[in-house]
Coordinates of C-alpha atoms and ligand atoms in Angstrom, one line a residue:
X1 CA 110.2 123.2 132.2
X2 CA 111.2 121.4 128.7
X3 CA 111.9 123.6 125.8
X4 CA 109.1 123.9 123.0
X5 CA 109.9 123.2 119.6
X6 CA 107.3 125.0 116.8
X7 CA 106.5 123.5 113.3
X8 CA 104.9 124.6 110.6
X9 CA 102.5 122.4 108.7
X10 CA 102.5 122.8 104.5
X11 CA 99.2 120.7 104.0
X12 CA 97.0 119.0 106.1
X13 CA 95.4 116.2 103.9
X14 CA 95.7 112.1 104.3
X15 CA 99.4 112.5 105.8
X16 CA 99.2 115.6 107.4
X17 CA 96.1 115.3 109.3
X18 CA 98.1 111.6 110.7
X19 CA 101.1 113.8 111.5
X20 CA 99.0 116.0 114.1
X21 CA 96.9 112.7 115.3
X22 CA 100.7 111.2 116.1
X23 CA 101.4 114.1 117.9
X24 CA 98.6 114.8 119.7
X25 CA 98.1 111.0 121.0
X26 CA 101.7 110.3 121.4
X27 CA 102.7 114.0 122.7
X28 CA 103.8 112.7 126.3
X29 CA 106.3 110.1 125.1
X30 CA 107.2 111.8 122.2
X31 CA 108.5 115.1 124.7
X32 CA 109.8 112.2 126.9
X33 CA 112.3 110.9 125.1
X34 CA 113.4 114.3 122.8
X35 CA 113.5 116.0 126.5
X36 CA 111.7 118.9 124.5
X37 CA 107.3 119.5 123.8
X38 CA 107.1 119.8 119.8
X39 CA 104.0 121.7 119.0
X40 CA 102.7 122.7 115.8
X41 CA 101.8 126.3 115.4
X42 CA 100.3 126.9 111.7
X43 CA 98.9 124.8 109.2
X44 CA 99.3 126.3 105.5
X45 CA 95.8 124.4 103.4
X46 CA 94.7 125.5 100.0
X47 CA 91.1 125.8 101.4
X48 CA 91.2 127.6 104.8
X49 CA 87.6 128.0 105.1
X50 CA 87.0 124.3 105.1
X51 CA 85.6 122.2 108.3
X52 CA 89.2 120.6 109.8
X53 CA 87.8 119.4 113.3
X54 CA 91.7 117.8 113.8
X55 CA 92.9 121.3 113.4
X56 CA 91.0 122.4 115.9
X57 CA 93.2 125.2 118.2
X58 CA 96.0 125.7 116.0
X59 CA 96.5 128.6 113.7
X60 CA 95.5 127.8 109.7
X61 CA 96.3 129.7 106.7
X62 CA 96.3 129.9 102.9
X63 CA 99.6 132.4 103.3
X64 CA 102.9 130.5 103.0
X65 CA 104.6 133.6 104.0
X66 CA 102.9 133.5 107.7
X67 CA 104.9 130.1 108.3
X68 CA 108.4 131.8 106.3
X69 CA 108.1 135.4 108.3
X70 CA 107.7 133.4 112.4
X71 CA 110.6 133.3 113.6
X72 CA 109.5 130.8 116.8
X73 CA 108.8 128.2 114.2
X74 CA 111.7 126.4 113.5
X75 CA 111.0 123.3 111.6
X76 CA 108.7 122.9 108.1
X77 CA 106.5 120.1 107.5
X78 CA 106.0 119.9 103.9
X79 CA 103.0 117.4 103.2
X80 CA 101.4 118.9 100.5
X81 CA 102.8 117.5 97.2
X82 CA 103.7 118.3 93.7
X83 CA 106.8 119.5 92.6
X84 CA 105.4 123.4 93.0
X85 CA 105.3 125.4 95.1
X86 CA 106.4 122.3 97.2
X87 CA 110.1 123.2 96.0
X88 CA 110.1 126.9 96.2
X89 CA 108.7 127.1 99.9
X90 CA 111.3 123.9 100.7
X91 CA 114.4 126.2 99.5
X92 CA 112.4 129.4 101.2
X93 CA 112.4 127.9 104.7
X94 CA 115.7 126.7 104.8
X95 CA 116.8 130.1 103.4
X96 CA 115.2 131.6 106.0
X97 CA 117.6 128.9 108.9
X98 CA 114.6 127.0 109.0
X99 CA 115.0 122.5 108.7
X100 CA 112.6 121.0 105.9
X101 CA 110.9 117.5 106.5
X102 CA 109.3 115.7 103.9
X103 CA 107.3 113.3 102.6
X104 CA 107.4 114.6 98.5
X105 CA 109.3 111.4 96.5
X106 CA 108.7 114.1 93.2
X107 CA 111.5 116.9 94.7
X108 CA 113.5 114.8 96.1
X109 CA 113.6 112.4 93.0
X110 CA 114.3 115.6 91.0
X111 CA 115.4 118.1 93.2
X112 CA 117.0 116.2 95.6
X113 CA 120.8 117.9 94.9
X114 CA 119.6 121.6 95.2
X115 CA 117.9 120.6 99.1
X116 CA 120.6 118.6 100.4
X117 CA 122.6 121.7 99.0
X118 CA 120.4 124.6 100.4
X119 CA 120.7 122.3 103.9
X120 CA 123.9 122.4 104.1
X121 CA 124.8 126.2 102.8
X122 CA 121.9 127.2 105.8
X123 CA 123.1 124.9 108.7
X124 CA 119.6 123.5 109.0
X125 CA 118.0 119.4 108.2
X126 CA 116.4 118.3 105.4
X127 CA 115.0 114.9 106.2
X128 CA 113.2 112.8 103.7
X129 CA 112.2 109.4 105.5
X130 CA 108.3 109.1 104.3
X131 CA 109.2 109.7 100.6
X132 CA 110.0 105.8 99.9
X133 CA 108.6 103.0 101.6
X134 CA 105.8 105.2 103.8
X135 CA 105.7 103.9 106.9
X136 CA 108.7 101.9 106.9
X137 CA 112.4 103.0 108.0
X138 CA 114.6 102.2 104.7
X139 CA 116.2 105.9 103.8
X140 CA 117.2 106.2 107.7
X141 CA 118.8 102.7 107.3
X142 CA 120.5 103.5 104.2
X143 CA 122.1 106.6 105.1
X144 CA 123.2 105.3 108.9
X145 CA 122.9 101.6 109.8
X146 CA 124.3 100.1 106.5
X147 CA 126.7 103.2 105.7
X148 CA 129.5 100.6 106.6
X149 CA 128.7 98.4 103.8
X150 CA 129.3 98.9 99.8
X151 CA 125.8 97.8 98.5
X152 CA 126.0 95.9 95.6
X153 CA 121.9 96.1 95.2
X154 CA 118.7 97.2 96.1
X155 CA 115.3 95.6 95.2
X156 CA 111.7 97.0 96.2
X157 CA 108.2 96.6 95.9
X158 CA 107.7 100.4 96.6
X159 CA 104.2 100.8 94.3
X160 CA 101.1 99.5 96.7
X161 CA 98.7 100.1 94.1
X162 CA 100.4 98.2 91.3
X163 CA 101.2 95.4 94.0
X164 CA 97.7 95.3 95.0
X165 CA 96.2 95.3 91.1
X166 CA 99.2 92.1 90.3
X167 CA 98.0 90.2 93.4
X168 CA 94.4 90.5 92.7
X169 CA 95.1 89.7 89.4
X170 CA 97.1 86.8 90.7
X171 CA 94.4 85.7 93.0
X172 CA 91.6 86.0 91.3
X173 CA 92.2 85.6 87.4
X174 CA 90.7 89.4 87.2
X175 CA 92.1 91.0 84.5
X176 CA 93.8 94.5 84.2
X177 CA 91.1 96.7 84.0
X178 CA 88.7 95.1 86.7
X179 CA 91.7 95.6 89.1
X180 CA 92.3 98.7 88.5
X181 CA 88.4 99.5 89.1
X182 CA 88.9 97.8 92.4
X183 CA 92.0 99.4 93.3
X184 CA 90.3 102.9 92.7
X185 CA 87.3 101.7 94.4
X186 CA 89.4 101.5 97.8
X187 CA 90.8 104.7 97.1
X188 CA 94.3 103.1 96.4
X189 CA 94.4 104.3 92.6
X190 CA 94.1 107.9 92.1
X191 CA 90.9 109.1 89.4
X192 CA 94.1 109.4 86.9
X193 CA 96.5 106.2 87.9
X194 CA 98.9 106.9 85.2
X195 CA 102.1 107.8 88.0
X196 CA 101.2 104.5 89.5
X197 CA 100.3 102.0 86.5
X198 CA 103.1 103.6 84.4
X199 CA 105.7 103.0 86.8
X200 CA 106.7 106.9 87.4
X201 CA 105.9 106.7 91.0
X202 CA 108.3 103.7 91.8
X203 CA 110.9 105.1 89.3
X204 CA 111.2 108.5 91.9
X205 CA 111.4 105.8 94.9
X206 CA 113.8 104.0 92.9
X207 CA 116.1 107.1 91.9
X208 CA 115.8 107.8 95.7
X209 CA 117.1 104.3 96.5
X210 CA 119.4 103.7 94.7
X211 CA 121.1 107.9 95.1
X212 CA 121.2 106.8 99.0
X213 CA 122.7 103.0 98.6
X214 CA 125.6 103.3 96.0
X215 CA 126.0 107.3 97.1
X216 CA 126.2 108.6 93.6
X217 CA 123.4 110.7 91.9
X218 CA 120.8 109.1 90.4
X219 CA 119.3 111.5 87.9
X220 CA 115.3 110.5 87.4
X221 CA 116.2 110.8 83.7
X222 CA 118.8 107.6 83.8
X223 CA 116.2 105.2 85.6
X224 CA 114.8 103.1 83.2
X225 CA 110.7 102.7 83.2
X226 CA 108.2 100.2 82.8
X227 CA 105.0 100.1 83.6
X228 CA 101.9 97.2 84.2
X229 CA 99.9 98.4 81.7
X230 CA 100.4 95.5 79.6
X231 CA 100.8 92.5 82.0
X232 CA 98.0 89.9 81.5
X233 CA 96.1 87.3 83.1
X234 CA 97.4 84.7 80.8
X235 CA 101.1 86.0 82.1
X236 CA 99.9 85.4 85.2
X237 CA 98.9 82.0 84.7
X238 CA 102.6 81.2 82.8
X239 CA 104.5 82.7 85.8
X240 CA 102.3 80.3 88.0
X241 CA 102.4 77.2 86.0
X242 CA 106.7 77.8 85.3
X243 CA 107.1 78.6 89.6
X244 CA 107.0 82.4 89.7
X245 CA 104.8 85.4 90.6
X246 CA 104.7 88.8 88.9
X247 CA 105.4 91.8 90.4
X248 CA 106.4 95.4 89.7
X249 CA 110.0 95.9 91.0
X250 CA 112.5 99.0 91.6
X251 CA 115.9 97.6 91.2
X252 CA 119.2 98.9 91.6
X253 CA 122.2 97.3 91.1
X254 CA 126.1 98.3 91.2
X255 CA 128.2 96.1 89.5
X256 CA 132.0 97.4 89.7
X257 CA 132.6 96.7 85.4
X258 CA 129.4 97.9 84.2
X259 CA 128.4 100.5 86.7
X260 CA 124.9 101.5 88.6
X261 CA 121.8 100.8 87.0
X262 CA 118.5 101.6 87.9
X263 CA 115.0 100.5 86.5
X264 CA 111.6 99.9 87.0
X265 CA 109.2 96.7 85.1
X266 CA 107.5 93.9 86.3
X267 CA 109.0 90.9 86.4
X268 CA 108.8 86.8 87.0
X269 CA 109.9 86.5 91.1
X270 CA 110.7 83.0 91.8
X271 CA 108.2 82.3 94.3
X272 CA 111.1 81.1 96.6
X273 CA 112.3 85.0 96.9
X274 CA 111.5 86.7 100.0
X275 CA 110.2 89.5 97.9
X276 CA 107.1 87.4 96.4
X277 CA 105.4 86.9 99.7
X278 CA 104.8 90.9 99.7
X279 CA 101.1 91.4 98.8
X280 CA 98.1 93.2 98.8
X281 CA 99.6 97.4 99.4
X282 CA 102.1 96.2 101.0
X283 CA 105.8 97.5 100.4
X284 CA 109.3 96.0 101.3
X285 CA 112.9 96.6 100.2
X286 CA 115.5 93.9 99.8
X287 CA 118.7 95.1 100.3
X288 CA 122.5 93.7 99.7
X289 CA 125.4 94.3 101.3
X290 CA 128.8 93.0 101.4
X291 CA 129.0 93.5 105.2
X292 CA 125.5 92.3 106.5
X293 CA 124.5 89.8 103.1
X294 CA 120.8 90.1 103.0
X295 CA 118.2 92.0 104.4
X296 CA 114.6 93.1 104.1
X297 CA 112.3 95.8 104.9
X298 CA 108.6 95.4 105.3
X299 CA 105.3 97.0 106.2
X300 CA 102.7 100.0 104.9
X301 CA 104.1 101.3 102.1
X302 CA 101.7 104.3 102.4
X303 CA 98.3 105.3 104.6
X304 CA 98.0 108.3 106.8
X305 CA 99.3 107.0 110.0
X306 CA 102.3 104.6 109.1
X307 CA 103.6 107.9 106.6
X308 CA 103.0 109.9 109.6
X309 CA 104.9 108.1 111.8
X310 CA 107.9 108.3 109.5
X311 CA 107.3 111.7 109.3
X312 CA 107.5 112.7 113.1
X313 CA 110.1 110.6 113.2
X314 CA 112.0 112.8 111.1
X315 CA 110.6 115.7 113.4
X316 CA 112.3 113.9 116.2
X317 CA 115.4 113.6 114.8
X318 CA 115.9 117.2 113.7
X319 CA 114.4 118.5 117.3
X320 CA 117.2 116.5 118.8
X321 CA 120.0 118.5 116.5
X322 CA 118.1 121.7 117.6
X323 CA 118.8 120.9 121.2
X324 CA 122.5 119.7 120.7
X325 CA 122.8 122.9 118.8
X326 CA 124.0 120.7 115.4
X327 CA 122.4 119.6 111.9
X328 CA 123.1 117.0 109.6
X329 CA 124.2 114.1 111.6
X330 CA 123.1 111.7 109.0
X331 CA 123.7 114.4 106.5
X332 CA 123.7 112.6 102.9
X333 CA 125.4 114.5 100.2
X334 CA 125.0 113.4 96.1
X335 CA 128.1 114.9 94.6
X336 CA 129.5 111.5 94.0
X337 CA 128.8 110.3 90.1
X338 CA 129.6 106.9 89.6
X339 CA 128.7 105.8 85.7
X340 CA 125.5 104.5 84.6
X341 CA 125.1 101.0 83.1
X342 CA 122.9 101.8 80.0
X343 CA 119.7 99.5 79.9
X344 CA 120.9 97.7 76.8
X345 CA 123.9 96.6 78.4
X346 CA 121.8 95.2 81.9
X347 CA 121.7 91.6 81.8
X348 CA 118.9 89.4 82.4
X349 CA 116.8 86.5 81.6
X350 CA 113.1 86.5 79.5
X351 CA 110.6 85.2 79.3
X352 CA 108.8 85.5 75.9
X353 CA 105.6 85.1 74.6
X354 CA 104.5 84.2 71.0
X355 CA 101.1 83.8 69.2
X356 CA 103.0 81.7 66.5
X357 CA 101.1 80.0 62.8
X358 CA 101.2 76.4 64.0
X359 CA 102.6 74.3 61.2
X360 CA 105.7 72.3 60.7
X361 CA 109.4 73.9 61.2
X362 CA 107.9 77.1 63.4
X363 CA 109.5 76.0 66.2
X364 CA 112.9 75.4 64.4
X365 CA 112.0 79.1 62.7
X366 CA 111.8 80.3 66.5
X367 CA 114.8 79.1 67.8
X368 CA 116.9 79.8 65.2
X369 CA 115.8 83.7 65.6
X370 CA 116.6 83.3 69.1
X371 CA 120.1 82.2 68.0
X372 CA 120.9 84.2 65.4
X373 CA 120.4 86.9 68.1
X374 CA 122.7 85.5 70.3
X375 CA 119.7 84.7 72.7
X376 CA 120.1 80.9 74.5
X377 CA 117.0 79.5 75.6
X378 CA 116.4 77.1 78.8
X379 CA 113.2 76.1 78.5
X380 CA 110.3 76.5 75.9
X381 CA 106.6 75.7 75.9
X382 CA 104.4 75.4 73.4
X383 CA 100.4 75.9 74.1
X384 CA 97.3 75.2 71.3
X385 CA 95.3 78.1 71.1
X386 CA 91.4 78.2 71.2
X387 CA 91.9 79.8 67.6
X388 CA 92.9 77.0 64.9
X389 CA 95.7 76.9 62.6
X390 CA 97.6 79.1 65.5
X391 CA 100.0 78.2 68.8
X392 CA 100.9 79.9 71.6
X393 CA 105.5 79.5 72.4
X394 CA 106.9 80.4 75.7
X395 CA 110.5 80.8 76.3
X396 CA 112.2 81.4 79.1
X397 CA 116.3 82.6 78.3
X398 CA 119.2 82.5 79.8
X399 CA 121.2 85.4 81.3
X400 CA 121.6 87.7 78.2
X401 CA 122.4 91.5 77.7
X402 CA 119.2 93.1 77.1
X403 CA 120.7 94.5 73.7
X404 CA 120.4 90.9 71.8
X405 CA 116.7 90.5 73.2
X406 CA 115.7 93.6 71.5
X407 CA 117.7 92.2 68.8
X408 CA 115.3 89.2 69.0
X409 CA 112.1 91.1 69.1
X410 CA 113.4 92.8 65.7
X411 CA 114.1 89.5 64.2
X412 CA 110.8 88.5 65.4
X413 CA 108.9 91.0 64.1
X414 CA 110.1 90.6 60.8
X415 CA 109.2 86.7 60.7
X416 CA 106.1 85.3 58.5
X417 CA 105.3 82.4 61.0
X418 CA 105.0 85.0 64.4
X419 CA 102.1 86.9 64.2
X420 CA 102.5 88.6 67.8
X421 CA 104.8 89.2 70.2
X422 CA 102.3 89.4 72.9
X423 CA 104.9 89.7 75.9
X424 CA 108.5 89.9 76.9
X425 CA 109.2 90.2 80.5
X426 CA 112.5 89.8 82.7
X427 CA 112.9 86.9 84.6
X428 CA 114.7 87.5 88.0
X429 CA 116.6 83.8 88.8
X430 CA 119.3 85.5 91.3
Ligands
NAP1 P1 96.6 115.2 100.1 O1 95.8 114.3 100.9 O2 96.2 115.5 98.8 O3 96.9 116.5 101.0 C1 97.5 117.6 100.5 C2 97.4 118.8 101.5 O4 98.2 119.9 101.0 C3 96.0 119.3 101.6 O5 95.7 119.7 102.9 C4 96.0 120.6 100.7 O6 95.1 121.6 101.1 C5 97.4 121.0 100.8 N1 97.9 121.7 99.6 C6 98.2 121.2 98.4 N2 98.7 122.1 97.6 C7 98.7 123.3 98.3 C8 99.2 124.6 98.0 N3 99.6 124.9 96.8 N4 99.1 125.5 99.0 C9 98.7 125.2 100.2 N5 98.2 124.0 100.6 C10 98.3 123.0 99.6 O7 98.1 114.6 100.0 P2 98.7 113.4 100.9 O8 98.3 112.1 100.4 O9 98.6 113.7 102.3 O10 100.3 113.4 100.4 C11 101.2 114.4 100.9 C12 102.6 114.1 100.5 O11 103.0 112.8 101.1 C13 102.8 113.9 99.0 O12 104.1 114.3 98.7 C14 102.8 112.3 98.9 O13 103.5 111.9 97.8 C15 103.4 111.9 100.2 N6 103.1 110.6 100.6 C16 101.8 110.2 100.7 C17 101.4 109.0 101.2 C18 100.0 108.6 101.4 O14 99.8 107.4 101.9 N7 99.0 109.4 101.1 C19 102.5 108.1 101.5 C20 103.8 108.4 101.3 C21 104.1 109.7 100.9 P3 93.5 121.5 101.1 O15 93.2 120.5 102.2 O16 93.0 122.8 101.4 O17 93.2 120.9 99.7
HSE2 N1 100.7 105.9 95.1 C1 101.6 105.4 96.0 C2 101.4 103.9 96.1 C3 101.4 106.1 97.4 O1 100.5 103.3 95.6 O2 102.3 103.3 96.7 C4 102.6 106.0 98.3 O3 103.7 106.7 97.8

């Protein structure tokens, strides 16, 4: 007769409710290969008087205290969200000897010290796969399989909304708002999309990333944010016409000299890089090493099922410490602190657009802002616009610290002939 592992369920909503359908269906296998039958015992909801046919024989409550004070259950599930009481009952249960997994990118982007701290002061697990990437296996990979390397960058699409709105938007010629309408529509974009849009969400998954792959803390504070909000069709259109797409990117780079940095914005992907192929809610994480080169990871970045089969595989792994009486096999710990590269010292190209007076000598006017900014242009287009007596200018720059572009965009502003800077965006040509 196997052993029986209990768990304890905080929340029962799109992930949890595909957390007990994984372990229901899959329960034979799943006790197959751990050589132990993991049950769940209680389910903590808000709501406990609601209809929850999938929780149908186990134990539900609104009392977190009832999961903290049982002594059989020995791992928490915490699928509820938010940074509170999410934390607090996190930090309770491994108090109380008890492993934590989760799916919550907000603690773990925030608190993500204090648990891997609390984990190992207690002797218990504190897994974290489903918090970046939903479905698909990149913290696991990060902290085990590539440990050998020293990563020198990783690069995701780790938003499925944004990617969703940029590729309609991409596909269609259906500007910002009607995307967002559709994207909310199929329940991808929440009522309020702000964490989405704004780029918060992928900022977390990025200060996640990025913690794991140069093993340093990342504090959420020092990752630089940008958002969609202001990306437009007739962007769109440029990055097409000039060879790129657009899309909403989490990088992270560690360069030896200037140290880690981390950001979030869209930016023009050369269509060539394996990255722009990612569409639709997709996710995937690009990843280099200076053992293995390149390498992606692709699939659901989100959805009940593909997070919940991160999530039990987390279970898995912490059942299989239970039985070898251990914890912390892939333990991660983020004492390290390497330095962060402040954003105006990152380096990259532009692209920049101008609503420009068109008359004789604006162009000459243009680039010799650009130059007096220390800004060197490779390529520069210049569009009529339906309006007369105005031009559209596109440039795209070389490499350049992004210091002397905000120098530009000064320079700019201050200049008769340019009558709107109506976008600068990055240009990725590595
Ligand atoms: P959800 O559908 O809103 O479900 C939340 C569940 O938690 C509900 O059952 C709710 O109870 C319960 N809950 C919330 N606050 C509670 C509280 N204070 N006390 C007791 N119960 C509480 O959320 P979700 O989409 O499953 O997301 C769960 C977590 O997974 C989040 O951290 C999210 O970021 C992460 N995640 C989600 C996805 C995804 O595709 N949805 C993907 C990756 C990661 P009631 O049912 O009574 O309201
Ligand atoms: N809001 C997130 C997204 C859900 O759109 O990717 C998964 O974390």
């Amino acid at each position: 007769m196997s052993r029986e592992i209990k768990l304890g369920l905080l929340g029962s909503g799109t992930v949890g409710s595909g957390v007990v359908q994984v372990l229901r269906e899959n329960i034979q296998e799943i006790t197959a290969k751990v050589g132990a039958k993991l049950s769940i015992k209680t389910v903590l909801v808000r709501d406990a008087g609601k209809k929850r046919p999938q929780l149908e024989n186990l134990q539900v409550t609104e009392n977190f205290q009832d999961i903290l004070d049982d002594a059989e259950i020995s791992i928490v599930v915490e699928l509820m969200g938010g940074l509170h009481p999410a934390r607090e009952y996190m930090l309770q249960a491994m108090e109380h000897g008890k492993s934590v997994v989760t799916a919550n990118k907000d603690v773990v982007a925030q608190f993500g010290r204090e648990m891997f701290e609390m984990a190992e002061k207690h002797g218990v697990d504190f897994l974290f796969e489903a918090s970046v990437g939903g479905g698909i296996p990149i913290i696991t990979p990060l902290k085990q399989c590539l440990t050998a390397n020293r990563m020198t960058e990783v690069m995701g699409i780790v938003n499925g909304t944004t990617n969703y709105m940029l590729t309609r938007m991409s596909e269609s010629g259906a500007d910002y708002a009607s995307v967002l309408k559709e994207a909310q529509e199929k329940g991808y974009a929440e009522a309020n999309p702000s964490a989405d849009v704004d780029g918060l969400d992928a900022a977390r998954k990025a200060a996640i990333l990025a913690t794991l792959a140069f093993n340093t803390h990342i504090d959420l504070k020092d990752v630089y944010v940008e958002g969609i909000t202001g990306i437009t069709t007739e962007d769109i259109e440029y990055a097409r016409e000039l060879g790129y797409v657009v899309k909403l990117l989490a990088i992270g780079k560690d360069s030896q000299e200037k140290g880690v940095d981390v950001r979030v914005h869209p930016v023009f992907l050369p269509k060539s890089h394996p990255l722009a192929s990612v569409n639709g809610v997709y996710n995937a994480i690009f990843v280099r090493g200076n053992a293995i080169g390149e390498a992606m990871f692709y699939g659901p970045g989100a959805g009940s099922l593909p997070t919940a089969s991160s999530v039990v595989a987390d279970i898995i792994e912490v059942a299989r410490d239970i039985l070898s009486d251990t914890f912390g096999r892939i333990h991660f710990n983020d004492t390290n602190q390497k330095k962060v590269c402040p954003i105006e010292e990152t380096e990259s190209s532009y692209y920049v657009r101008l609503l420009v007076d068109d008359k004789p000598g604006v162009l000459g006017a243009i680039a010799t802002t650009f130059g007096n900014a220390d800004v060197s242009l490779q390529s520069v287009i210049q569009t009529k616009q339906s309006i007369p007596g105005y031009a559209e200018i596109v440039a795209i720059t070389h490499r350049v610290r992004h210091a002397n572009i905000l120098q530009a965009e000064t320079k700019f502003k201050a200049l008769p002939v340019v009558n709107e800077i109506r976008n600068i965006i990055r240009v990725e040509n590595e």
